[in-house]
Every structure is written in structure tokens, then in C-alpha cells.
XYZ file of C-alpha atoms in Angstrom:
738
model
C 42.289 -33.188 115.733
C 42.957 -33.136 111.909
C 41.843 -36.140 109.923
C 42.873 -36.936 106.311
C 40.003 -36.348 103.809
C 38.808 -39.126 101.564
C 39.615 -38.735 97.902
C 36.687 -37.451 95.861
C 35.015 -39.416 93.085
C 36.265 -36.872 90.475
C 39.933 -37.210 91.572
C 39.679 -40.983 91.337
C 38.215 -40.684 87.774
C 41.013 -38.517 86.733
C 43.624 -41.046 88.040
C 41.923 -43.817 86.257
C 41.883 -41.913 83.008
C 45.595 -40.920 83.447
C 46.519 -44.510 84.106
C 44.509 -45.738 80.949
C 46.330 -43.138 78.875
C 49.783 -44.204 80.177
C 48.993 -47.881 79.466
C 47.782 -47.118 76.053
C 50.953 -45.222 75.373
C 53.118 -48.025 76.632
C 51.050 -50.381 74.351
C 51.614 -48.134 71.504
C 55.323 -47.876 72.200
C 55.515 -51.626 72.304
C 53.864 -52.065 68.924
C 56.138 -53.906 66.535
C 57.892 -51.801 63.977
C 60.532 -51.946 61.218
C 62.871 -49.448 59.853
C 62.978 -49.105 56.086
C 65.317 -46.117 55.734
C 66.438 -42.735 57.275
C 67.596 -39.943 55.073
C 68.814 -36.407 55.682
C 68.644 -33.707 52.943
C 69.928 -30.132 52.860
C 67.699 -27.458 51.201
C 68.085 -25.547 49.035
C 71.477 -27.153 48.436
C 74.662 -28.407 50.110
C 76.640 -25.207 49.247
C 75.043 -21.884 50.028
C 76.202 -18.227 50.482
C 76.035 -16.553 53.865
C 72.582 -15.131 54.716
C 70.661 -18.069 53.072
C 67.868 -19.905 55.042
C 68.854 -23.568 55.115
C 66.460 -26.346 55.968
C 67.796 -29.702 57.446
C 65.224 -32.337 56.673
C 65.163 -35.859 58.334
C 62.902 -38.365 56.872
C 62.235 -41.810 58.391
C 60.409 -44.621 56.706
C 59.088 -47.025 59.312
C 56.761 -49.918 58.808
C 54.340 -50.334 61.795
C 50.884 -51.422 62.683
C 50.130 -48.352 64.835
C 51.392 -45.043 66.108
C 54.975 -44.893 67.145
C 56.952 -42.555 69.407
C 59.953 -41.403 67.230
C 62.873 -39.498 68.628
C 64.827 -37.490 66.177
C 68.410 -36.249 66.850
C 70.302 -33.906 64.493
C 74.144 -33.941 64.647
C 76.604 -31.447 63.395
C 80.117 -32.802 63.244
C 79.033 -35.593 65.666
C 77.762 -32.957 68.134
C 74.066 -32.952 68.984
C 72.460 -29.637 67.884
C 68.783 -30.476 67.909
C 66.374 -33.263 69.248
C 62.655 -33.714 69.192
C 60.217 -36.536 69.661
C 56.958 -36.930 67.532
C 54.309 -39.587 67.026
C 53.427 -38.887 63.546
C 55.134 -39.859 60.285
C 55.949 -36.352 59.307
C 59.490 -35.232 58.547
C 61.572 -33.431 61.091
C 62.599 -29.945 59.978
C 65.584 -28.159 61.498
C 66.057 -24.639 60.231
C 69.187 -22.551 59.998
C 68.104 -19.017 59.586
C 70.560 -16.672 57.889
C 73.230 -19.331 57.715
C 76.811 -18.336 58.540
C 80.121 -19.809 58.013
C 79.997 -21.273 61.382
C 77.210 -23.521 60.258
C 79.434 -25.324 57.880
C 79.904 -28.876 58.792
C 78.648 -32.477 58.405
C 75.062 -33.060 59.433
C 73.344 -36.414 60.071
C 70.079 -37.601 61.690
C 69.376 -40.514 64.019
C 65.913 -41.786 64.642
C 64.993 -43.941 67.694
C 61.862 -46.009 68.003
C 61.212 -48.360 70.904
C 64.133 -50.825 71.058
C 65.591 -49.689 67.706
C 67.513 -46.861 66.108
C 68.825 -45.978 62.712
C 71.026 -43.144 61.428
C 71.197 -41.424 58.070
C 74.286 -40.818 56.130
C 76.187 -37.505 56.612
C 75.655 -34.509 54.374
C 78.148 -31.695 54.320
C 76.877 -28.165 54.338
C 79.275 -25.457 53.066
C 78.447 -21.828 53.768
C 80.639 -19.254 51.989
C 81.198 -15.455 52.771
C 82.166 -13.615 55.885
C 81.004 -10.144 57.081
C 83.710 -7.426 57.053
C 84.913 -6.661 60.607
C 84.596 -3.362 62.310
C 87.449 -1.907 64.247
C 86.816 0.569 67.191
C 89.231 2.677 69.257
C 88.217 4.589 72.406
C 90.445 7.531 71.443
C 92.360 8.602 68.475
C 95.098 10.729 70.091
C 97.062 9.567 73.149
C 100.459 9.740 74.784
C 103.333 7.340 74.265
C 103.071 4.320 76.484
C 99.401 4.923 77.154
C 96.908 1.964 77.135
C 94.114 2.235 74.501
C 90.953 0.061 74.312
C 90.429 -1.377 70.914
C 87.612 -3.642 69.748
C 86.806 -5.789 66.720
C 83.383 -6.915 65.733
C 82.271 -9.528 63.145
C 78.460 -8.523 62.643
C 76.072 -11.559 62.463
C 78.882 -14.202 62.753
C 78.844 -17.025 65.289
C 80.833 -19.979 66.499
C 84.512 -19.993 67.616
C 86.316 -17.017 66.169
C 90.035 -15.930 66.361
C 90.459 -12.124 66.121
C 93.665 -10.585 64.865
C 94.822 -6.945 65.498
C 97.477 -5.287 63.239
C 99.541 -2.196 63.501
C 101.010 -0.991 60.264
C 100.105 -4.343 58.597
C 102.080 -6.288 61.335
C 100.210 -8.621 63.585
C 99.901 -7.159 67.067
C 97.613 -9.266 69.002
C 95.266 -12.270 68.631
C 92.477 -13.703 70.806
C 90.062 -16.739 70.494
C 86.483 -16.223 71.768
C 83.113 -17.911 71.266
C 81.427 -14.660 70.294
C 81.365 -12.309 67.338
C 83.266 -9.460 69.060
C 86.304 -8.928 71.289
C 87.785 -6.035 73.202
C 91.322 -5.606 74.632
C 93.824 -2.968 75.862
C 96.844 -2.324 73.876
C 99.890 -0.215 74.630
C 101.806 1.750 72.044
C 105.358 2.927 72.787
C 106.438 4.276 69.356
C 105.486 7.892 68.675
C 104.033 8.848 65.351
C 101.035 7.936 63.190
C 100.063 4.140 63.028
C 97.463 2.386 61.023
C 95.370 -0.283 62.938
C 93.082 -2.885 61.530
C 91.673 -6.248 62.478
C 90.485 -9.469 60.783
C 89.134 -12.751 62.182
C 88.968 -16.463 61.277
C 86.079 -18.808 61.944
C 87.420 -22.123 63.388
C 85.919 -25.071 61.601
C 86.449 -28.730 62.271
C 87.177 -29.293 58.560
C 90.145 -26.923 58.765
C 91.985 -29.029 61.225
C 95.374 -30.602 60.145
C 94.928 -34.284 59.157
C 97.380 -37.005 60.330
C 99.057 -39.816 58.386
C 97.044 -43.008 57.797
C 97.591 -45.785 60.457
C 98.559 -49.291 59.755
C 96.191 -51.833 58.033
C 94.454 -54.632 60.017
C 92.570 -57.313 58.087
C 89.297 -58.530 59.683
C 86.867 -61.236 58.529
C 83.075 -61.029 58.908
C 81.152 -64.232 58.996
C 77.739 -64.433 57.307
C 74.705 -65.735 59.334
C 73.303 -68.870 57.648
C 69.702 -67.875 57.978
C 67.589 -66.133 55.210
C 64.001 -64.757 55.082
C 61.497 -66.585 52.745
C 58.252 -65.181 51.460
C 55.513 -67.122 49.870
C 52.327 -66.050 48.179
C 49.119 -68.220 47.581
C 47.550 -68.742 45.156
C 50.692 -69.507 43.157
C 51.216 -68.109 39.765
C 50.529 -64.865 38.157
C 46.741 -65.241 37.720
C 45.468 -63.690 40.756
C 42.075 -61.966 40.225
C 40.200 -59.542 42.434
C 38.037 -61.204 44.912
C 40.441 -64.186 45.389
C 41.682 -64.888 48.882
C 45.381 -63.957 49.086
C 47.687 -65.569 51.659
C 51.140 -64.295 52.301
C 53.637 -65.715 54.743
C 57.082 -64.690 55.869
C 59.476 -67.397 57.441
C 63.052 -68.029 58.149
C 65.275 -70.651 56.435
C 68.505 -71.930 57.893
C 70.172 -72.713 61.255
C 68.236 -71.059 63.932
C 70.546 -72.024 66.674
C 72.308 -69.237 68.499
C 69.790 -66.852 66.909
C 68.287 -65.316 69.983
C 66.295 -62.143 69.517
C 65.234 -63.219 65.947
C 62.220 -61.354 64.639
C 60.460 -61.384 61.197
C 58.223 -58.658 59.642
C 55.852 -58.877 56.779
C 55.112 -55.432 55.202
C 54.057 -53.781 52.010
C 55.575 -50.301 51.669
C 55.213 -48.364 54.892
C 52.420 -50.637 56.109
C 53.401 -53.430 58.530
C 51.049 -56.454 57.832
C 52.293 -58.896 60.406
C 55.301 -59.715 62.608
C 56.495 -62.734 64.637
C 59.342 -64.539 66.237
C 60.122 -66.816 63.266
C 57.060 -66.614 61.152
C 54.539 -64.018 60.113
C 51.298 -64.574 58.003
C 48.797 -62.260 56.436
C 45.538 -62.972 54.562
C 43.257 -60.578 52.578
C 40.655 -60.397 49.945
C 42.666 -59.452 46.840
C 42.063 -56.113 45.245
C 43.796 -54.474 42.276
C 45.428 -51.865 44.571
C 47.094 -54.689 46.432
C 49.339 -55.252 43.604
C 52.925 -54.434 44.310
C 55.947 -55.581 46.220
C 55.631 -57.460 49.602
C 58.713 -57.581 51.836
C 59.768 -60.124 54.419
C 62.439 -58.857 56.754
C 64.554 -60.813 59.207
C 66.156 -58.948 62.079
C 68.764 -60.512 64.379
C 70.435 -57.832 66.726
C 71.687 -55.136 64.339
C 71.636 -57.381 61.305
C 68.613 -57.049 58.864
C 68.095 -59.285 55.832
C 65.206 -58.806 53.348
C 63.328 -60.940 50.794
C 60.688 -59.560 48.399
C 57.946 -60.906 46.176
C 56.116 -58.880 43.382
C 52.447 -59.728 43.349
C 50.208 -58.763 40.388
C 46.573 -58.834 40.835
C 44.197 -58.730 37.797
C 41.211 -56.600 37.981
C 37.739 -58.200 38.162
C 36.530 -55.081 36.373
C 38.200 -51.901 35.737
C 37.686 -48.542 37.588
C 34.473 -46.978 36.156
C 34.876 -43.831 34.113
C 32.285 -41.104 34.331
C 31.662 -38.979 31.200
C 29.163 -36.488 30.230
C 27.603 -35.165 27.034
C 27.875 -32.412 25.886
C 31.331 -31.783 27.324
C 30.275 -28.168 27.796
C 26.840 -27.490 29.228
C 24.874 -24.278 29.920
C 22.413 -23.587 32.679
C 19.003 -25.471 31.999
C 20.588 -27.631 29.362
C 20.062 -31.407 29.409
C 23.160 -33.453 30.513
C 23.723 -37.030 29.703
C 26.027 -38.958 32.286
C 27.519 -42.298 31.447
C 29.348 -44.540 33.921
C 31.176 -47.472 32.448
C 33.936 -50.053 33.312
C 35.710 -50.619 30.017
C 37.426 -53.876 31.111
C 36.312 -56.848 33.092
C 37.404 -60.512 33.610
C 35.244 -62.599 31.331
C 36.288 -65.816 33.203
C 34.519 -64.672 36.232
C 31.739 -62.198 35.342
C 29.933 -60.665 32.375
C 29.293 -57.053 31.606
C 25.758 -57.244 32.989
C 27.089 -58.380 36.300
C 28.519 -54.890 36.949
C 25.931 -52.464 38.462
C 26.389 -48.645 38.682
C 25.355 -45.741 40.822
C 25.777 -42.089 40.152
C 26.216 -39.449 42.861
C 26.210 -35.599 42.882
C 27.797 -33.944 45.769
C 27.849 -37.265 47.631
C 23.941 -37.693 47.159
C 22.751 -40.663 45.151
C 20.955 -39.755 41.965
C 20.198 -43.338 40.705
C 19.729 -46.802 42.305
C 22.589 -49.354 42.106
C 20.917 -51.431 39.340
C 20.764 -49.136 36.415
C 22.753 -49.632 33.197
C 25.221 -46.749 33.720
C 23.476 -43.980 31.709
C 21.697 -41.186 33.327
C 20.124 -37.953 31.981
C 20.026 -34.852 34.036
C 16.934 -32.942 32.891
C 17.268 -29.433 31.576
C 14.632 -28.157 33.948
C 16.986 -28.335 36.824
C 17.988 -24.761 37.765
C 21.567 -25.516 38.622
C 23.281 -28.608 37.298
C 26.694 -27.588 38.617
C 28.299 -29.886 41.169
C 30.856 -32.701 41.767
C 29.686 -35.916 40.110
C 31.007 -39.468 40.607
C 29.898 -43.016 40.056
C 30.319 -46.513 41.623
C 30.532 -49.878 40.021
C 29.799 -53.085 42.120
C 30.276 -56.679 41.327
C 30.993 -59.813 43.408
C 31.054 -57.558 46.613
C 33.783 -55.474 45.070
C 33.160 -51.737 44.737
C 35.058 -49.223 42.751
C 34.654 -45.504 42.404
C 35.264 -43.380 39.470
C 37.327 -40.161 39.560
C 35.274 -37.095 40.547
C 33.907 -35.149 37.681
C 33.407 -31.442 38.447
C 30.593 -29.950 36.337
C 30.209 -26.246 36.013
C 27.321 -25.305 34.038
C 28.094 -22.302 32.010
C 26.139 -19.161 32.349
C 24.613 -17.707 29.107
C 26.098 -14.233 28.293
C 23.970 -11.337 29.433
C 22.983 -8.357 27.174
C 26.308 -6.481 26.695
C 26.906 -2.887 27.446
C 28.759 -0.723 24.975
C 30.668 2.318 26.375
C 33.269 4.648 25.189
C 36.609 4.823 27.090
C 37.664 8.370 27.767
C 36.559 11.441 25.948
C 35.174 11.065 22.358
C 36.492 13.764 20.052
C 35.287 14.067 16.412
C 37.991 13.080 13.973
C 40.345 11.588 16.754
C 40.565 7.806 17.575
C 39.155 6.560 20.798
C 38.193 3.078 22.184
C 34.919 1.392 22.631
C 34.453 -1.376 25.243
C 31.878 -4.190 25.021
C 31.177 -5.921 28.402
C 28.537 -8.392 29.697
C 27.988 -8.538 33.440
C 27.280 -12.334 33.353
C 28.433 -15.050 31.173
C 30.884 -17.841 31.140
C 34.092 -17.474 29.242
C 35.100 -17.484 26.428
C 32.770 -14.830 25.094
C 32.953 -13.536 21.523
C 32.281 -9.801 21.108
C 31.592 -8.201 17.671
C 31.352 -4.431 17.020
C 28.909 -3.300 14.294
C 28.434 -0.003 12.522
C 24.892 -0.013 11.266
C 24.982 -3.278 9.231
C 28.618 -3.562 8.666
C 31.086 -5.593 10.953
C 33.917 -3.361 12.259
C 35.831 -5.979 14.315
C 35.469 -8.888 16.604
C 37.485 -10.395 19.494
C 37.133 -13.355 21.928
C 37.691 -12.768 25.632
C 39.449 -15.814 27.068
C 40.508 -14.581 30.591
C 38.527 -12.927 33.360
C 40.896 -9.846 33.437
C 40.681 -9.323 29.605
C 38.261 -6.972 27.889
C 36.793 -6.469 24.535
C 38.125 -3.195 23.342
C 37.933 -1.757 19.830
C 39.556 1.352 18.274
C 37.017 3.679 16.541
C 37.072 7.116 14.909
C 33.992 9.092 14.176
C 33.808 12.035 11.588
C 30.485 13.379 12.850
C 28.809 13.409 16.291
C 25.773 11.563 14.941
C 27.979 8.665 13.919
C 27.957 7.498 17.460
C 24.383 6.298 17.202
C 25.435 3.862 14.453
C 27.611 1.584 16.783
C 26.421 -1.442 18.704
C 27.949 -4.686 19.774
C 26.971 -8.457 20.010
C 28.024 -11.080 22.507
C 27.879 -14.853 22.212
C 29.221 -17.743 24.308
C 26.962 -20.454 23.116
C 27.059 -21.249 19.426
C 23.684 -22.971 19.590
C 21.952 -19.724 20.639
C 21.688 -16.417 18.840
C 23.840 -13.430 19.807
C 22.802 -10.806 22.321
C 22.718 -7.255 21.009
C 23.527 -4.188 23.069
C 21.901 -0.814 22.824
C 23.371 1.831 20.577
C 26.414 3.656 21.753
C 25.390 6.765 23.572
C 27.989 9.072 24.933
C 28.938 12.697 24.842
C 30.826 13.510 21.728
C 33.121 16.519 21.705
C 33.234 18.509 18.436
C 36.382 20.450 17.871
C 36.074 24.225 17.865
C 36.034 26.030 14.487
C 35.238 29.337 12.912
C 36.228 31.616 15.726
C 35.298 35.233 15.403
C 35.480 38.495 17.380
C 32.894 41.165 17.024
C 32.547 44.444 18.623
C 29.435 46.062 19.914
C 28.608 48.879 19.115
C 29.924 48.876 15.572
C 33.659 49.729 15.053
C 32.585 53.190 13.622
C 30.417 53.908 16.571
C 32.937 53.278 19.388
C 33.188 56.542 21.044
C 34.723 57.825 24.339
C 32.654 57.320 27.500
C 30.418 54.594 26.110
C 30.428 50.835 26.813
C 32.109 48.229 24.491
C 31.470 44.509 24.308
C 33.966 42.213 22.664
C 31.961 39.141 21.672
C 33.975 35.919 20.948
C 31.963 33.176 19.132
C 32.891 29.640 17.958
C 31.352 26.526 16.711
C 31.887 23.342 18.687
C 31.176 21.448 21.828
C 30.865 23.204 25.276
C 32.189 23.886 27.792
C 34.351 26.477 26.098
C 36.974 28.719 27.780
C 37.310 32.049 26.143
C 40.247 34.363 26.528
C 40.590 37.959 25.312
C 43.914 39.474 24.414
C 45.065 42.861 23.392
C 47.999 42.732 21.059
C 51.243 43.447 22.882
C 49.911 41.887 26.153
C 51.063 38.503 27.158
C 48.410 37.972 29.814
C 44.670 37.722 28.735
C 42.398 40.660 29.563
C 39.707 38.354 30.704
C 39.099 34.520 31.021
C 35.690 32.861 31.317
C 34.303 29.395 30.791
C 30.824 29.088 29.193
C 28.458 26.308 28.281
C 27.385 28.638 25.315
C 29.043 28.925 21.945
C 29.866 32.600 22.632
C 30.823 34.896 25.492
C 31.609 38.720 25.846
C 34.077 40.847 27.561
C 32.443 44.042 28.840
C 34.534 47.373 28.941
C 32.915 50.285 30.727
C 33.820 53.925 30.115
C 35.796 53.460 26.927
C 38.601 55.869 26.529
C 41.372 56.563 23.964
C 43.598 54.173 25.812
C 41.335 51.346 24.768
C 42.116 51.736 21.100
C 44.186 48.976 19.749
C 44.101 45.474 18.139
C 42.101 42.681 19.899
C 41.723 38.965 19.381
C 40.250 36.054 21.313
C 41.087 32.441 21.920
C 38.646 29.524 22.533
C 39.519 26.287 24.198
C 37.569 23.063 24.820
C 38.611 19.382 25.361
C 39.341 18.884 21.761
C 41.505 21.940 20.605
C 42.111 25.521 20.764
C 41.379 28.209 18.030
C 42.093 31.867 17.771
C 40.029 34.573 16.008
C 41.285 37.073 13.431
C 42.488 40.381 15.021
C 40.147 43.390 15.203
C 41.329 46.899 15.373
C 39.302 49.339 17.569
C 39.683 53.029 17.024
C 37.882 54.952 19.872
C 36.215 58.026 18.438
C 36.115 61.437 20.216
C 33.054 62.065 22.305
C 30.151 64.086 20.576
C 30.054 66.798 23.075
C 33.753 67.371 22.609
C 33.252 67.727 18.761
C 30.484 70.263 19.476
C 32.646 72.238 21.839
C 35.439 72.450 19.324
C 33.067 73.571 16.570
C 31.502 76.203 18.875
C 35.028 77.421 19.639
C 35.928 77.592 16.007
C 32.839 79.488 15.235
C 33.433 81.913 18.048
C 36.932 82.540 16.841
C 35.754 83.134 13.246
C 33.109 85.486 14.508
C 35.640 87.475 16.493
C 37.935 87.648 13.458
C 35.130 88.908 11.324
C 34.119 91.465 13.880
C 37.787 92.764 14.073
C 38.001 92.930 10.284
C 34.715 94.991 10.159
C 35.987 97.379 12.929
C 39.350 97.954 11.146
C 37.530 98.535 7.793
C 35.294 101.117 9.377
C 38.251 102.895 11.051
C 40.208 103.107 7.805
C 37.200 104.412 5.864
C 36.803 107.295 8.427
C 40.450 108.332 7.845
C 40.140 108.292 4.048
C 37.095 110.434 4.104
C 38.974 113.017 6.298
C 41.895 113.171 4.011
C 39.755 113.682 0.936
C 37.948 116.436 2.714
C 41.220 118.373 3.391
C 42.466 118.191 -0.338
C 39.199 119.292 -1.615
C 38.893 122.630 0.191
C 41.836 124.467 -1.397
C 41.200 128.389 -2.300
C 40.563 129.471 -5.869
C 43.194 131.634 -7.656
C 41.784 135.331 -8.055
C 43.459 135.688 -11.321
C 41.393 132.992 -12.832
C 38.319 134.134 -14.695
C 34.995 133.116 -13.464
C 34.358 130.829 -16.408
C 37.320 128.838 -15.665
C 36.482 128.731 -12.014
C 32.960 127.768 -12.850
C 33.924 125.258 -15.276
C 36.193 123.873 -12.725
C 33.486 123.838 -10.205
C 31.064 122.341 -12.636
C 33.413 119.510 -14.042
C 36.157 118.999 -11.709
C 39.233 117.400 -13.233
C 40.067 114.720 -10.608
C 42.867 112.162 -10.960
C 43.867 109.491 -8.500
C 47.560 108.814 -8.452
C 49.512 106.654 -6.119
C 52.532 108.537 -5.231
C 55.184 107.161 -2.749
C 56.518 109.940 -0.806
C 59.701 108.731 0.690
C 61.332 110.685 3.434
C 63.167 109.854 6.527
C 60.860 108.629 9.287
C 61.077 110.333 12.534
C 61.076 107.727 15.182
C 59.268 110.094 17.580
C 56.604 110.547 15.092
C 56.191 106.998 13.716
C 53.049 105.435 15.061
C 52.816 101.771 16.198
C 51.752 99.606 13.245
C 50.081 96.153 13.143
C 49.368 96.313 9.378
C 49.835 98.438 6.273
C 47.165 100.337 4.233
C 47.509 102.477 1.088
C 45.840 105.743 1.182
C 44.573 107.173 -2.038
C 44.342 111.090 -2.139
C 42.473 113.189 -4.717
C 44.794 115.755 -6.431
C 43.254 118.770 -8.180
C 44.895 120.698 -11.095
C 47.051 123.546 -9.798
C 45.592 126.970 -10.696
C 49.074 128.060 -11.759
C 49.645 125.165 -13.916
C 49.387 125.320 -17.485
C 45.834 124.493 -18.776
C 45.540 120.918 -19.542
C 48.457 119.875 -17.431
C 47.776 117.611 -14.687
C 50.088 117.089 -11.744
C 49.805 114.217 -9.309
C 50.126 115.401 -5.748
C 50.092 112.383 -3.671
C 51.574 111.037 -0.610
C 51.584 107.527 0.772
C 51.826 107.098 4.510
C 51.747 103.791 6.446
C 49.400 104.193 9.383
C 48.154 101.772 11.995
C 44.421 101.181 11.467
C 44.015 100.902 15.110
C 46.063 103.989 15.642
C 44.732 107.505 16.313
C 43.341 109.509 13.368
C 45.289 112.671 14.043
C 48.519 110.950 12.753
C 46.794 110.553 9.401
C 45.747 114.147 9.270
C 49.243 115.258 10.127
C 50.655 113.394 7.273
C 48.133 114.824 4.839
C 48.900 118.360 6.082
C 52.573 117.763 5.454
C 51.784 116.772 1.839
C 49.769 119.892 1.448
C 52.614 122.238 2.414
C 55.117 120.711 0.027
C 56.944 123.273 -2.310
C 55.907 123.222 -5.871
C 59.396 122.141 -6.904
C 59.074 119.203 -4.830
C 55.874 118.160 -6.850
C 56.247 115.396 -9.288
C 56.510 115.849 -13.071
C 53.207 116.692 -14.565
C 51.534 113.762 -16.048
C 50.936 113.832 -19.802
């Protein structure tokens, strides 16, 4: 048989806690409260364009002695659009994201607290601008009388919308929907092309048609003859801190028929006391209690108020904490002074006020010191939040917090060059310290002369100086100084040390071997040299070529282009270019004339000598052959017979002293082609002619004949010619020579 289980202890405990929470909530809800005001605002403004984010803010000022459960309700054109309950005094926020024309209207806020409610005044929101509608048709070509589905869409719009469809600018159809799009089926009976479009209108309450005014009715409102009364003791304007302050709120007048009457005593949003017909509040007067106290009377929905402005004189003023010096560096001594400048001499003297100083909420001094405290310079870190307190007659006042940030002395600066440093061109030098509080003054020096100075005020700023050097060694002359404490000497950096690029100069192109010794088949080196900073990129060109013959980058001041097996085709004009980070230079052109190889020269000389030798040999042979022919001819002419009629003396005389005369006789006769020899040259043959035995004594005749014979021809042709001369008749002989 089943039996019910007894509730556990844990469950009972939970029920008790829940009951206690509910009771406390009810008690809190029943706490007395008084409305001050309820306001509604529209942000950023009451008139915005479509797409703007709008914030509807509801603010309720309620005087209460505890937490209240507040219920907020937002209305648009008297229609509830949002509601929320909160227990804090925060404002209620209602957001309209991407506001549209449909959000146009009058907004107001109503706040409910237990037993009471209050509404704000209305604020009108105007949103302008509508999205362009989009028309859609399921098909573009159809038959006469056929139904077609058409749609119209208003992107992003909301609310009640009336859509209109037009055919050829004439209204064809309209439909009202609570959406941003509509679809319908239309029938077209007229054949031909038609233009369709649509538009829409957003229905707003403000666009409704107003009616005429009604008749006037005069009404009279009777005033309640009861008023709130507030009284403050002590009377008069001389209330000093420390005095007992009594404030009462009561009702004056006829209280008959005043059921539900309540009175509230408050100061600002703080509810001090409440009651049925009277409320009292007592306190120890302080200067911050000065201000307006309010007594409110509430009967039904009628609220009447009375106020009293109370001014409380300070017993002593709020202490002020100061320090000296106003700017302090790490490990420097600080003097802190806490003083109340004003005090009520009728009640206390200056010595009655005691001071205490705090750093980061820890006490540095006892409460009886005179208000001056010195922080020793040996403290490693004097930075912190300082404050002080003044006490007199059981009244304590605190100074404003004084944040102290001990400055850091500037560290040794570093001097660096920004970018590449090129001799003769401006560049920038930066001075920077890793540590140091701003502002920092930087000064750039060249040897013992100040170049420039600047002060860095902001963390993202830098000390940058323009510099130009004329020689690479000038870089060692620059240094910078940094200072952020005028009581301490400046800190000096090291000398500026960076790579300096010297522009290239004096380019030259040389050829190895010497230009006069460049011969075919050997190697040739084109050496390009410059003065300047490496790395250097060298390029070799041959005049007439756009592209370089060779390109190389070297860390040396020169480089070479090697050509193996030089030939005649390598003759020409060469030049080189050198490039570094500073500039580009070009050498003067060099003309290379490749000489013929030595072995070729020797071969040519040998060939020439051989040809000369052969020619000499041929000449010798010809000369010898001609000499043989001449000797034979002379032999024939000399062996002629002696005339018998001659006496022996004559013959002897002739034999002993021959009378010989050499005469060149040109014998001209037709040349028989069959007998003419082949001739490569001509030669004159001289023959010896003796005196004819029949001639007169002393007469000489020249018997001569000239024949042109080929020296390389056969000798018999020469003999034959001579024989012909020998057989000539005497009458054919030439005239004797006298």
C-alpha cells in the first residue's frame, strides 16, 4: 500500500526562503513613494529620416525610502507598443531600429508604482522617406483575356499599407494590407503594349480627416481648502554644521472629507518621511544638506507642494590637498599640505581641525598632525592616489583625490638615421629615449655647435632633424642631448654611427691586354672601376646594343667582363655603367680593334716570300732561255764564207780586226699565222752584221732583222727567222750606213 512521504528538511527550508522573499517583496512594494515627474524624450530628435535608429527614453523621478517595483508602458497613438517592469531607478529605453514612416506617431510613457501612476506628455515622432516599390509580373507576353499575377513590394516598410496598380498611368486596382508586399491576379482585355506600375501609401493616424469642433460647455473646478506646510528648526538663516536640524511637513485647512490624505517630506529624489497628516525628520546638519526640502500633500489624484530652501553654513571648509613641487620626479622629495581654508570662528578655531593624509587608502599620518607631510626622496615610487581628511566636532570631510604620477627621468637617448644616408643628399636623424616622462627636449649637436632642438609633447611624436653631410666622416660629428628635468643636466647620446653611401664617381673602362695587343684567339677582360660605396652593380654595353652584355653586383669598386676566344666580331666600342644606392655613372667609351693572329701573319709572309721566289725563278729561267737563243743567232751570222776575189791581206785584216756594228733593224713583213709562235712576252734580238765583201771598202751596211719570239717557245723558230734574214736579196738590204 502506497503511503505519502514526509517532506524533507531541504524542501521545507526552500519554502521558508521563498515565503520570506515574497514577504520582503510585498513590504518593498508597500513602501511609501511620491512621484516627482515622468518625462519622455525622442533621440536623436523628433524628426528623422527613414533608416535612423531612434531611442524612446522614459525617465521617472520618484521619491521613496526603499526599492520600488516600477512598471513602464510605452504608447504610440494611445496604443500600447511596449511594457516592462524594473526595480531600479534607471531610465526605460525603447529602441526603434531602422525607423520607417510607419513609426510616425505620438509617443508617451506611463509609470505605475504601487497604488499610483503618472504619465508623461506626448512627443510626436516624424519619419520621412519611403522606399521605392518593386513591381513583378509572372510573364511578360500573354493572350487577350488571360489572367496575370502581378505583385508590388515596399522593401523594409511596415504598418498598414495601401498598394495601387496602374495600367498606362491609370489606376487599375488597389488593396490594403498589413504587410510590405501584395500579390493579385489581373485580367487584360485590350490587345497591345501596356505599361504597368505600382505605388503605395502608408496609413497614419495623423492623416485622418478631422471633424468640426463641438459645442462649448463651461465647467467649474472647486479648489480644496487644504495646503501643505513645511517648517525648519532652528529658525533663521544661521544654521551651522553640527547643529540638530528638525524639519516637519503638515497640512493646514479643513481636513473634513479628506479621506485618503497623505503627506510626504522629501529632498530631491530622497523621501525623508511620510504620514497621514504630518511627517517629521531630524538630522545632524551638514553642508551637503543645504538645498530645497519639499512637503507634498496628496488627496486622490490631487497633489499640492510646499518647499523651503535651507542653507547650512560650513563648520570648516572641505580640505584641499596640495603638493610641492607640482611636478616631481622619481626619488625626489614631495611636500604634501592639507588645509581647510575657511572655518566658523564662532564655534571652532583653526587648531581644532585635525588632518590625516592617505595614499591609496592607506594612512600615512596620524589624525593629529598639522596638515603638512613630507614624502622622503628615498621612497622608490612616490606615485599613487593621495587624499586627506579634516576632523572637528565629530564632523569629517575629505579632500578631492590627488593623483601623483612621479615623472621618470629621461634615459640616455639613441641617435639613429632614418633611411639611407647618401653624401650630399638630405636625410633625417631621430633622437629617442626609451624611458622618460614627457615633455622631453631633444637637441642635435655637430661637434660643439647646436644644429636644432625640439620638444616632444605627445607619446606618438618623435624628435626628427633634417641633416645633410658632405663627407662620410661627418657622421661621427653628430650627437643628441635629452632633458626633461631642468634641475638635472642633459643626457648625451653616443655619436651617430650608420652606413654612409658615397655616390659613385670617376668611372673608367680598361681593357686587358692592352688595346694594341688584343689579337684573335686570345682572352680579353673589360674592367669597369669606380669610386664610391658598395654594393655596386656593373653593366657592360657594346655600342649599338640596347641590352647589356653582362650584369653583375660586387662589393668591390671594380669588376670585369671576361671574353674568351676573341674574334674579329668583338671589335667595336664598349662602355660600362655602375649603379649603387646613390646614383648611376657611365664610363667613357673605349674602341677595341682586334688584331690578326700572329700565326696568320707568318703564313701570309711565307706565302708572299714563296710567290716572290717563284717569280724570281721564272725570271731566271726566261733569262737563260733567251740567252741561249741569242748565242745561236750570233753563231749563224758569224760563219759566212770569204770572197775569193779578196786579197789575203784584206781577208787577214778582216779576220784580225773585224769590223762589227750592232744595228737594230725592224724587218716588217706579213706574219704567217701558221708560222707565228705563241707569245707571252716580247724580246728584241740584236744580230751582228759584218761588212759585205762586195761592198765598197769603208761602207757599212746593217743587216738586221727583228723578230718577236716567245721566250718559252722552241728555239727552232728563232733560227728559222735568222735564216730568213740571211737569204734576203741585196737589194732588200738597207741603205748603207755612213
